[in-house]
Structures are given as C-alpha cells and as structure tokens.
Short mmCIF file of C-alpha atoms and ligand atoms in Angstrom, two decimals:
data_model
loop_
_atom_site.label_atom_id
_atom_site.label_comp_id
_atom_site.label_asym_id
_atom_site.label_seq_id
_atom_site.Cartn_x
_atom_site.Cartn_y
_atom_site.Cartn_z
CA UNK A 18 -124.00 118.62 -35.47
CA UNK A 19 -125.25 121.86 -34.29
CA UNK A 20 -128.08 120.20 -33.31
CA UNK A 21 -126.56 116.91 -31.94
CA UNK A 22 -124.13 119.39 -29.48
CA UNK A 23 -127.39 121.28 -28.41
CA UNK A 24 -129.23 118.37 -27.48
CA UNK A 25 -126.49 117.06 -25.76
CA UNK A 26 -126.12 120.52 -23.93
CA UNK A 27 -129.92 120.15 -23.04
CA UNK A 28 -129.56 116.42 -21.84
CA UNK A 29 -126.29 117.35 -19.67
CA UNK A 30 -128.04 120.34 -18.32
CA UNK A 31 -131.11 118.07 -17.23
CA UNK A 32 -129.41 115.56 -15.70
CA UNK A 33 -126.96 118.19 -13.69
CA UNK A 34 -130.03 119.76 -12.52
CA UNK A 35 -131.32 116.41 -11.02
CA UNK A 36 -128.55 115.41 -9.62
CA UNK A 37 -129.02 114.43 -5.91
CA UNK A 38 -125.24 114.21 -4.54
CA UNK A 39 -121.67 115.19 -5.39
CA UNK A 40 -120.84 111.71 -6.41
CA UNK A 41 -124.02 111.56 -9.02
CA UNK A 42 -122.78 115.01 -10.46
CA UNK A 43 -119.03 113.67 -10.85
CA UNK A 44 -120.66 110.72 -12.76
CA UNK A 45 -122.14 113.09 -15.22
CA UNK A 46 -119.17 115.66 -15.55
CA UNK A 47 -117.19 112.60 -16.91
CA UNK A 48 -120.04 111.11 -18.63
CA UNK A 49 -120.57 114.55 -20.64
CA UNK A 50 -117.11 116.25 -20.43
CA UNK A 51 -114.95 113.80 -19.93
CA UNK A 52 -111.98 112.24 -22.26
CA UNK A 53 -114.19 110.12 -23.86
CA UNK A 54 -117.43 111.60 -22.94
CA UNK A 55 -120.16 112.67 -25.21
CA UNK A 56 -118.80 116.10 -26.41
CA UNK A 57 -115.57 114.30 -27.10
CA UNK A 58 -117.14 111.89 -29.36
CA UNK A 59 -119.35 114.65 -31.39
CA UNK A 60 -116.32 116.22 -31.80
CA UNK A 61 -114.62 113.22 -33.33
CA UNK A 62 -116.96 113.59 -36.08
CA UNK A 63 -115.93 116.98 -37.02
CA UNK A 64 -113.58 115.44 -39.61
CA UNK A 65 -116.74 114.54 -41.73
CA UNK A 66 -117.69 118.14 -41.70
CA UNK A 67 -117.10 121.02 -44.65
CA UNK A 68 -114.41 122.68 -43.82
CA UNK A 69 -115.53 126.02 -43.49
CA UNK A 70 -118.40 124.80 -41.05
CA UNK A 71 -115.77 123.61 -38.69
CA UNK A 72 -114.74 126.87 -37.14
CA UNK A 73 -118.48 127.64 -36.27
CA UNK A 74 -119.19 124.26 -34.86
CA UNK A 75 -115.80 124.23 -32.93
CA UNK A 76 -116.49 127.65 -31.51
CA UNK A 77 -120.08 126.35 -30.30
CA UNK A 78 -118.59 123.41 -29.09
CA UNK A 79 -116.25 125.81 -26.97
CA UNK A 80 -119.20 127.44 -25.85
CA UNK A 81 -121.05 124.68 -24.67
CA UNK A 82 -118.36 123.27 -22.65
CA UNK A 83 -117.77 126.57 -20.95
CA UNK A 84 -121.48 126.72 -20.19
CA UNK A 85 -121.53 123.37 -19.01
CA UNK A 86 -118.62 123.46 -17.02
CA UNK A 87 -119.99 126.57 -15.35
CA UNK A 88 -123.33 124.96 -14.76
CA UNK A 89 -121.88 122.06 -13.25
CA UNK A 90 -119.64 124.33 -10.75
CA UNK A 91 -122.95 126.25 -9.58
CA UNK A 92 -124.67 122.75 -8.68
CA UNK A 93 -121.61 121.45 -7.13
CA UNK A 94 -121.41 124.76 -4.78
CA UNK A 95 -125.13 123.98 -4.25
CA UNK A 96 -125.24 120.18 -3.21
CA UNK A 97 -121.97 121.13 -1.02
CA UNK A 98 -124.27 123.50 0.84
CA UNK A 99 -127.02 121.03 1.13
CA UNK A 100 -124.76 118.00 2.06
CA UNK A 101 -123.07 120.02 4.76
CA UNK A 102 -126.55 121.42 6.10
CA UNK A 103 -127.51 117.73 6.33
CA UNK A 104 -124.52 116.68 8.21
CA UNK A 105 -125.07 119.47 10.65
CA UNK A 106 -129.06 118.80 11.14
CA UNK A 107 -127.58 115.21 11.82
CA UNK A 108 -124.58 116.01 14.32
CA UNK A 109 -126.10 118.63 16.21
CA UNK A 110 -124.04 119.85 19.14
CA UNK A 111 -125.90 121.11 22.22
CA UNK A 112 -123.83 123.97 23.09
CA UNK A 113 -125.78 124.32 26.81
CA UNK A 114 -124.52 120.85 28.00
CA UNK A 115 -122.01 121.30 30.38
CA UNK A 116 -118.48 120.81 29.59
CA UNK A 117 -116.28 118.03 30.87
CA UNK A 118 -114.02 119.39 33.92
CA UNK A 119 -110.42 118.72 34.36
CA UNK A 120 -109.88 118.09 37.47
CA UNK A 121 -106.82 120.76 38.91
CA UNK A 122 -104.70 119.15 41.30
CA UNK A 123 -102.71 121.40 44.02
CA UNK A 124 -100.49 120.94 46.83
CA UNK A 125 -100.94 118.62 49.86
CA UNK A 126 -101.01 120.97 52.76
CA UNK A 127 -98.15 119.11 54.56
CA UNK A 128 -96.30 119.95 51.62
CA UNK A 129 -97.01 123.67 51.49
CA UNK A 130 -96.19 123.64 55.10
CA UNK A 131 -92.74 122.29 54.44
CA UNK A 132 -92.40 124.68 51.60
CA UNK A 133 -93.42 127.18 53.87
CA UNK A 134 -90.56 126.37 56.60
CA UNK A 135 -87.51 125.69 54.00
CA UNK A 136 -88.26 129.55 52.73
CA UNK A 137 -88.49 130.66 56.44
CA UNK A 138 -85.09 128.96 57.05
CA UNK A 139 -83.76 129.48 53.53
CA UNK A 140 -84.39 133.30 54.32
CA UNK A 141 -82.19 133.11 57.30
CA UNK A 142 -78.83 131.45 55.10
CA UNK A 143 -79.63 127.76 55.84
CA UNK A 144 -79.05 125.34 53.29
CA UNK A 145 -81.22 122.11 52.76
CA UNK A 146 -79.57 118.87 53.23
CA UNK A 147 -81.21 115.17 52.44
CA UNK A 148 -80.56 112.05 53.97
CA UNK A 149 -81.95 108.57 53.64
CA UNK A 150 -85.02 107.22 55.30
CA UNK A 151 -83.47 103.75 55.35
CA UNK A 152 -80.74 104.52 57.92
CA UNK A 153 -78.32 102.45 60.04
CA UNK A 154 -78.37 101.88 64.00
CA UNK A 155 -75.49 103.68 63.92
CA UNK A 156 -76.84 107.14 62.67
CA UNK A 157 -80.37 106.80 63.78
CA UNK A 158 -78.83 106.11 67.51
CA UNK A 159 -75.12 105.57 67.93
CA UNK A 160 -74.04 108.51 66.50
CA UNK A 161 -76.23 110.56 68.37
CA UNK A 162 -75.06 109.42 71.65
CA UNK A 163 -77.80 106.95 72.08
CA UNK A 164 -75.84 103.35 72.65
CA UNK A 165 -77.39 100.09 72.27
CA UNK A 166 -79.93 99.51 75.50
CA UNK A 167 -80.23 103.14 76.30
CA UNK A 168 -83.81 104.00 77.52
CA UNK A 169 -83.97 106.51 74.95
CA UNK A 170 -84.19 103.86 72.62
CA UNK A 171 -87.71 102.79 74.30
CA UNK A 172 -89.56 105.51 72.78
CA UNK A 173 -88.25 104.94 69.38
CA UNK A 174 -89.25 101.99 68.58
CA UNK A 175 -89.16 101.51 64.69
CA UNK A 176 -89.85 99.23 61.44
CA UNK A 177 -86.41 96.96 61.26
CA UNK A 178 -85.12 95.64 58.14
CA UNK A 179 -82.15 93.73 60.20
CA UNK A 180 -80.76 94.51 63.80
CA UNK A 181 -78.65 97.42 62.18
CA UNK A 182 -80.66 98.74 59.16
CA UNK A 183 -84.11 100.23 60.44
CA UNK A 184 -86.56 103.34 58.76
CA UNK A 185 -85.41 106.36 60.77
CA UNK A 186 -87.22 107.52 63.58
CA UNK A 187 -86.23 111.13 63.31
CA UNK A 188 -84.49 113.57 61.08
CA UNK A 189 -81.60 113.54 63.66
CA UNK A 190 -79.20 111.49 61.92
CA UNK A 191 -78.64 113.94 59.11
CA UNK A 192 -76.74 116.00 62.17
CA UNK A 193 -74.00 113.05 62.18
CA UNK A 194 -73.85 112.71 58.34
CA UNK A 195 -73.77 116.20 57.30
CA UNK A 196 -71.13 116.61 60.15
CA UNK A 197 -68.95 114.02 59.25
CA UNK A 198 -69.12 114.94 55.55
CA UNK A 199 -67.92 118.61 56.60
CA UNK A 200 -65.99 118.33 59.54
CA UNK A 201 -63.83 119.97 60.61
CA UNK A 202 -64.96 123.28 58.23
CA UNK A 203 -67.02 126.06 60.05
CA UNK A 204 -70.03 127.06 59.69
CA UNK A 205 -72.48 124.13 59.33
CA UNK A 206 -76.05 125.82 58.87
CA UNK A 207 -78.44 123.39 57.31
CA UNK A 208 -81.86 122.03 57.90
CA UNK A 209 -83.63 118.76 56.51
CA UNK A 210 -87.23 118.10 56.25
CA UNK A 211 -88.41 114.44 55.45
CA UNK A 212 -90.30 111.35 56.05
CA UNK A 213 -89.54 109.55 59.94
CA UNK A 214 -91.48 106.18 61.02
CA UNK A 215 -92.32 104.92 64.31
CA UNK A 216 -94.32 102.27 66.15
CA UNK A 217 -97.12 104.78 67.07
CA UNK A 218 -100.67 105.15 65.59
CA UNK A 219 -103.74 107.13 67.21
CA UNK A 220 -105.30 110.72 66.57
CA UNK A 221 -101.96 112.34 67.12
CA UNK A 222 -99.18 110.00 66.21
CA UNK A 223 -98.80 108.22 62.59
CA UNK A 224 -96.59 105.31 61.69
CA UNK A 225 -95.15 107.76 59.51
CA UNK A 226 -94.92 111.45 59.93
CA UNK A 227 -92.31 114.24 59.11
CA UNK A 228 -89.72 116.42 60.98
CA UNK A 229 -87.66 119.45 60.39
CA UNK A 230 -84.42 118.86 61.56
CA UNK A 231 -81.88 121.99 61.86
CA UNK A 232 -78.39 122.05 62.84
CA UNK A 233 -75.88 125.00 63.61
CA UNK A 234 -71.95 124.44 64.14
CA UNK A 235 -69.52 127.43 64.30
CA UNK A 236 -66.74 128.91 66.74
CA UNK A 237 -69.24 130.37 69.00
CA UNK A 238 -73.19 129.34 68.82
CA UNK A 239 -74.93 129.98 72.20
CA UNK A 240 -78.36 129.28 73.58
CA UNK A 241 -79.26 132.73 72.56
CA UNK A 242 -78.55 132.26 68.91
CA UNK A 243 -81.06 129.03 69.47
CA UNK A 244 -83.66 131.06 71.30
CA UNK A 245 -83.47 134.49 68.87
CA UNK A 246 -83.76 131.54 65.52
CA UNK A 247 -86.60 129.57 67.12
CA UNK A 248 -88.21 132.96 67.93
CA UNK A 249 -87.66 134.51 64.42
CA UNK A 250 -89.10 131.04 62.86
CA UNK A 251 -92.42 131.28 65.17
CA UNK A 252 -93.01 134.97 64.27
CA UNK A 253 -92.50 134.33 60.55
CA UNK A 254 -94.84 130.88 60.41
CA UNK A 255 -97.69 131.94 63.15
CA UNK A 256 -97.72 135.81 63.29
CA UNK A 257 -95.46 138.71 64.57
CA UNK A 258 -97.20 138.39 68.41
CA UNK A 259 -95.83 134.90 69.00
CA UNK A 260 -93.82 134.13 71.81
CA UNK A 261 -91.74 131.16 72.63
CA UNK A 262 -90.62 129.16 75.64
CA UNK A 263 -87.69 127.32 76.34
CA UNK A 264 -88.42 124.40 79.13
CA UNK A 265 -85.48 122.02 80.20
CA UNK A 266 -85.41 118.54 78.92
CA UNK A 267 -83.35 115.83 77.90
CA UNK A 268 -82.05 114.36 74.64
CA UNK A 269 -78.89 112.39 74.75
CA UNK A 270 -77.66 114.33 71.81
CA UNK A 271 -77.85 117.84 73.14
CA UNK A 272 -76.86 119.87 76.44
CA UNK A 273 -78.52 121.40 77.92
CA UNK A 274 -81.74 120.17 76.16
CA UNK A 275 -85.13 122.10 75.74
CA UNK A 276 -88.84 121.45 74.76
CA UNK A 277 -89.82 124.87 73.03
CA UNK A 278 -93.28 126.15 73.12
CA UNK A 279 -94.89 128.52 71.24
CA UNK A 280 -97.89 130.65 72.47
CA UNK A 281 -100.99 129.31 71.61
CA UNK A 282 -102.09 129.99 68.17
CA UNK A 283 -106.05 129.56 69.00
CA UNK A 284 -106.11 131.74 72.17
CA UNK A 285 -103.03 133.62 72.08
CA UNK A 286 -102.06 132.70 75.38
CA UNK A 287 -105.18 132.92 77.28
CA UNK A 288 -106.04 129.30 77.66
CA UNK A 289 -108.17 126.94 75.61
CA UNK A 290 -109.15 123.53 74.73
CA UNK A 291 -106.00 123.15 72.31
CA UNK A 292 -103.63 124.36 74.76
CA UNK A 293 -105.27 122.61 77.53
CA UNK A 294 -105.59 125.69 79.54
CA UNK A 295 -101.62 126.59 79.67
CA UNK A 296 -101.40 129.29 76.66
CA UNK A 297 -98.47 127.21 75.23
CA UNK A 298 -98.29 124.85 72.46
CA UNK A 299 -94.99 122.18 72.56
CA UNK A 300 -93.78 122.26 68.84
CA UNK A 301 -90.23 120.90 69.05
CA UNK A 302 -87.28 119.61 70.82
CA UNK A 303 -83.91 121.71 70.81
CA UNK A 304 -80.50 121.94 72.56
CA UNK A 305 -76.94 122.42 72.33
CA UNK A 306 -75.11 120.24 70.55
CA UNK A 307 -73.52 117.12 73.01
CA UNK A 308 -69.83 117.13 73.20
CA UNK A 309 -69.86 113.61 72.43
CA UNK A 310 -71.94 114.05 69.23
CA UNK A 311 -68.85 116.47 68.10
CA UNK A 312 -66.35 113.92 69.02
CA UNK A 313 -67.94 111.16 66.98
CA UNK A 314 -68.49 113.42 63.89
CA UNK A 315 -64.99 114.66 63.63
CA UNK A 316 -65.45 118.00 65.41
CA UNK A 317 -63.41 119.20 68.36
CA UNK A 318 -66.18 119.85 71.39
CA UNK A 319 -63.17 122.09 72.89
CA UNK A 320 -63.26 124.81 69.61
CA UNK A 321 -66.79 124.43 68.18
CA UNK A 322 -70.41 124.95 69.79
CA UNK A 323 -73.69 124.40 68.32
CA UNK A 324 -77.49 124.08 68.44
CA UNK A 325 -79.75 121.72 67.13
CA UNK A 326 -83.60 121.63 66.76
CA UNK A 327 -86.16 119.04 65.49
CA UNK A 328 -89.65 119.67 65.18
CA UNK A 329 -92.85 117.55 63.70
CA UNK A 330 -94.47 119.03 60.70
CA UNK A 331 -97.72 117.44 61.13
CA UNK A 332 -98.22 119.45 64.53
CA UNK A 333 -97.40 122.75 62.73
CA UNK A 334 -99.79 122.14 59.84
CA UNK A 335 -102.53 120.83 62.35
CA UNK A 336 -102.27 124.36 64.10
CA UNK A 337 -101.63 126.35 61.37
CA UNK A 338 -105.27 124.64 59.70
CA UNK A 339 -106.97 124.07 62.88
CA UNK A 340 -107.09 120.01 62.64
CA UNK A 341 -107.16 118.00 65.93
CA UNK A 342 -106.76 114.54 64.05
CA UNK A 343 -103.28 113.80 62.22
CA UNK A 344 -105.17 111.03 60.15
CA UNK A 345 -106.44 113.79 58.22
CA UNK A 346 -103.22 114.21 56.38
CA UNK A 347 -103.03 110.68 54.95
CA UNK A 348 -106.84 110.31 54.36
CA UNK A 349 -106.16 112.14 51.25
CA UNK A 350 -109.68 113.33 51.29
CA UNK A 351 -109.61 116.27 48.03
CA UNK A 352 -112.71 117.81 49.89
CA UNK A 353 -110.80 118.57 53.19
CA UNK A 354 -107.49 119.78 51.17
CA UNK A 355 -109.54 121.74 48.84
CA UNK A 356 -110.02 124.39 51.18
CA UNK A 357 -106.68 125.19 51.31
CA UNK A 358 -105.90 126.27 47.68
N1 DAH B 402 -84.99 114.17 66.93
C1 DAH B 402 -85.82 114.26 68.18
C2 DAH B 402 -87.20 113.37 68.52
O1 DAH B 402 -87.34 112.92 67.21
C3 DAH B 402 -86.03 115.99 68.35
C4 DAH B 402 -84.91 116.65 68.90
C5 DAH B 402 -84.83 116.70 69.80
C6 DAH B 402 -84.06 117.02 67.55
C7 DAH B 402 -83.62 117.96 70.20
C8 DAH B 402 -82.90 117.66 67.50
C9 DAH B 402 -82.87 118.36 69.30
O2 DAH B 402 -82.32 118.09 67.06
O3 DAH B 402 -81.68 118.91 69.35
O4 DAH B 402 -87.73 113.29 69.15
#
C-alpha cells in the first residue's frame, strides 16, 4: 500500500508538472486529491491493513497530500504568471499613442461681456430684472409713449405673432413692466439684459441681438446722475482714460434724450477708420424718463424723476474684441471664440 501511495504521488507530480493551464491543473487536483480522487480511493482500503500498520500509512498519506498540495500550488502560481504574461503580450497597449482629448467648452464672448456689464452695474447697487422676449404691443410701444401710427415704430419693425403680440424690438418694455410692479415705491435701480429682435440683417445688424436696459427712478434724479453713471460704466468697461459725450437726440419715452458716445477705444480719440475719424463711438441711447411714461406706469411725474438708457451688447463686444462683423458672434466658429478663453 505504501508503494501504491508512492506511485500515485509520482504520477500526480508528473501530471502536475505537465499541466499547461489552470483548467487542466484543477482537473488534476480533483483526480488525485478530490473527494472521490485517487488518494481517497487508496485510503479506503486502509481497513484491510493490519492495525499496527495503519498509523504509519495514515501519516504517509497525510505527508503525500500536503506535499502534493504545495506542489500544486507552486505550479498554479507558475501557470497564473504564464497566462498573465501571454495576455499582456496579446493586449499590448501603445502608451505612446496620443490620448483622446475631451474638448473643453468656454463662455461665448457675448456672455462674457454680458457678465461683465452685469458685474459693473451690480457694483453700483443695481438689481437685475428679467422680461419676456414675446411682448405685447402695449409694453413694447404704447407704454413707452409710442402710440399706433407713431413714426418711431418705423425703425423697429419686428416679427409679429398677431397684431398685438410680437418679439420685443428692444429691452425698454422692462421699464414700464418694472415701474408698474413697484409703483409708487422708490427708488428703482435696475438693469435688464436680453435678446431683442428686428427686421434687419447686415454686417452690423442682426435680426436677433442683445441689449442692456437701465432704469433709475427716485425723487431727485438728474441728467448729471445719468452722465456720471455712464462715465463710470465706460471707464470700468474700457479703461480709466475713457471720456463720454452726450449728443441731443430723440426717443419718445425720454425727454430730453441723448445718444451717448465713448472716446474711440482703438485710436483713443485721435481719429481712425473704426470711429470714421471722429474720435467717438456711439454705444447707447439714453435720457430722462418722459412724464407720460411715468403717468402710464403709476408714478406722479410731479414727484419723481428718473433716467433710462439702452445699449447694444454686440456693439460693446465688437469694440472690446475688435470684430468688424457682428455675424461672427452667431456663426459659432470655435476657432474664433477660442481666442477669448
Ligand atoms: N430702446 C432704444 C432702442 O432700442 C434705446 C434706448 C434709448 C433705451 C433711450 C433707453 C433710452 O432706455 O432712454 O433704440
């Protein structure tokens, strides 16, 4: 029986050494050391042995089992290593290949300018108001002292849903909307930024563009406040050396009204192609709120005064970034925008 055990041991070792993979090795383990394996089969016959020989054989069987188990384990490690190596050979990764780049987005230059404008006015104590882009004829025109048939409507043709509902042509309706909401309380100090729509389309006019509207109402607001506010804005936006200039103008909802120029950001006032040799660039319209507008919105024009202004954001952004075609903003060419990260 001792011989039988030794033969089995040798046979098992040979097979283990010859195993080529982990699957085969597992089968060998079951064959020799499993519950119904060769070792168990031999040991079943122990009962036939004389009693004094049993301990000796039992001890030998245990030694052989332990020996085989550790032999098997060593071989298992070897094969594992081998299989891993083969796998790595097959699935070789080329670490020199360039990686896949995840493109990083960035703010649209118009939004950057809008953020900057908001920051400047927030810093002056303004709050930000929002208004609808689909607007009624009443707020877009009537409440701003532009009745039906008024020639000022001519310049602001828009996209109409019905006779009374249109895409707003400017952000000024927010003036009437805000005053109606707040009247008769004071003060009002708001700006509103957003999209506006007109029937225009060329290098410096887009059918959709952005405006910033400002409105300040209190007991004693003067043209001097308007001028100081706009000068402060221009200097924060374009630099400390900025000058502004107010030219008399006409808007139905302000009296007096002004076109506001800033000194040319390109030539600093000496005259160039961009400012058409005038040294000045027009950036917004402004004025003192018209008494009729106050009346319609619930304020007594005898008791309050205020100023308002409206500027084109694309115009500001074009000056800031040196674009001479507004359509660049809406062509969405990433190569163009990437310059402003
Ligand atoms: N809403 C005018 C426009 O789009 C701009 C404007 C002019 C706004 C004077 C104002 C203002 O608030 O006081 O042409």
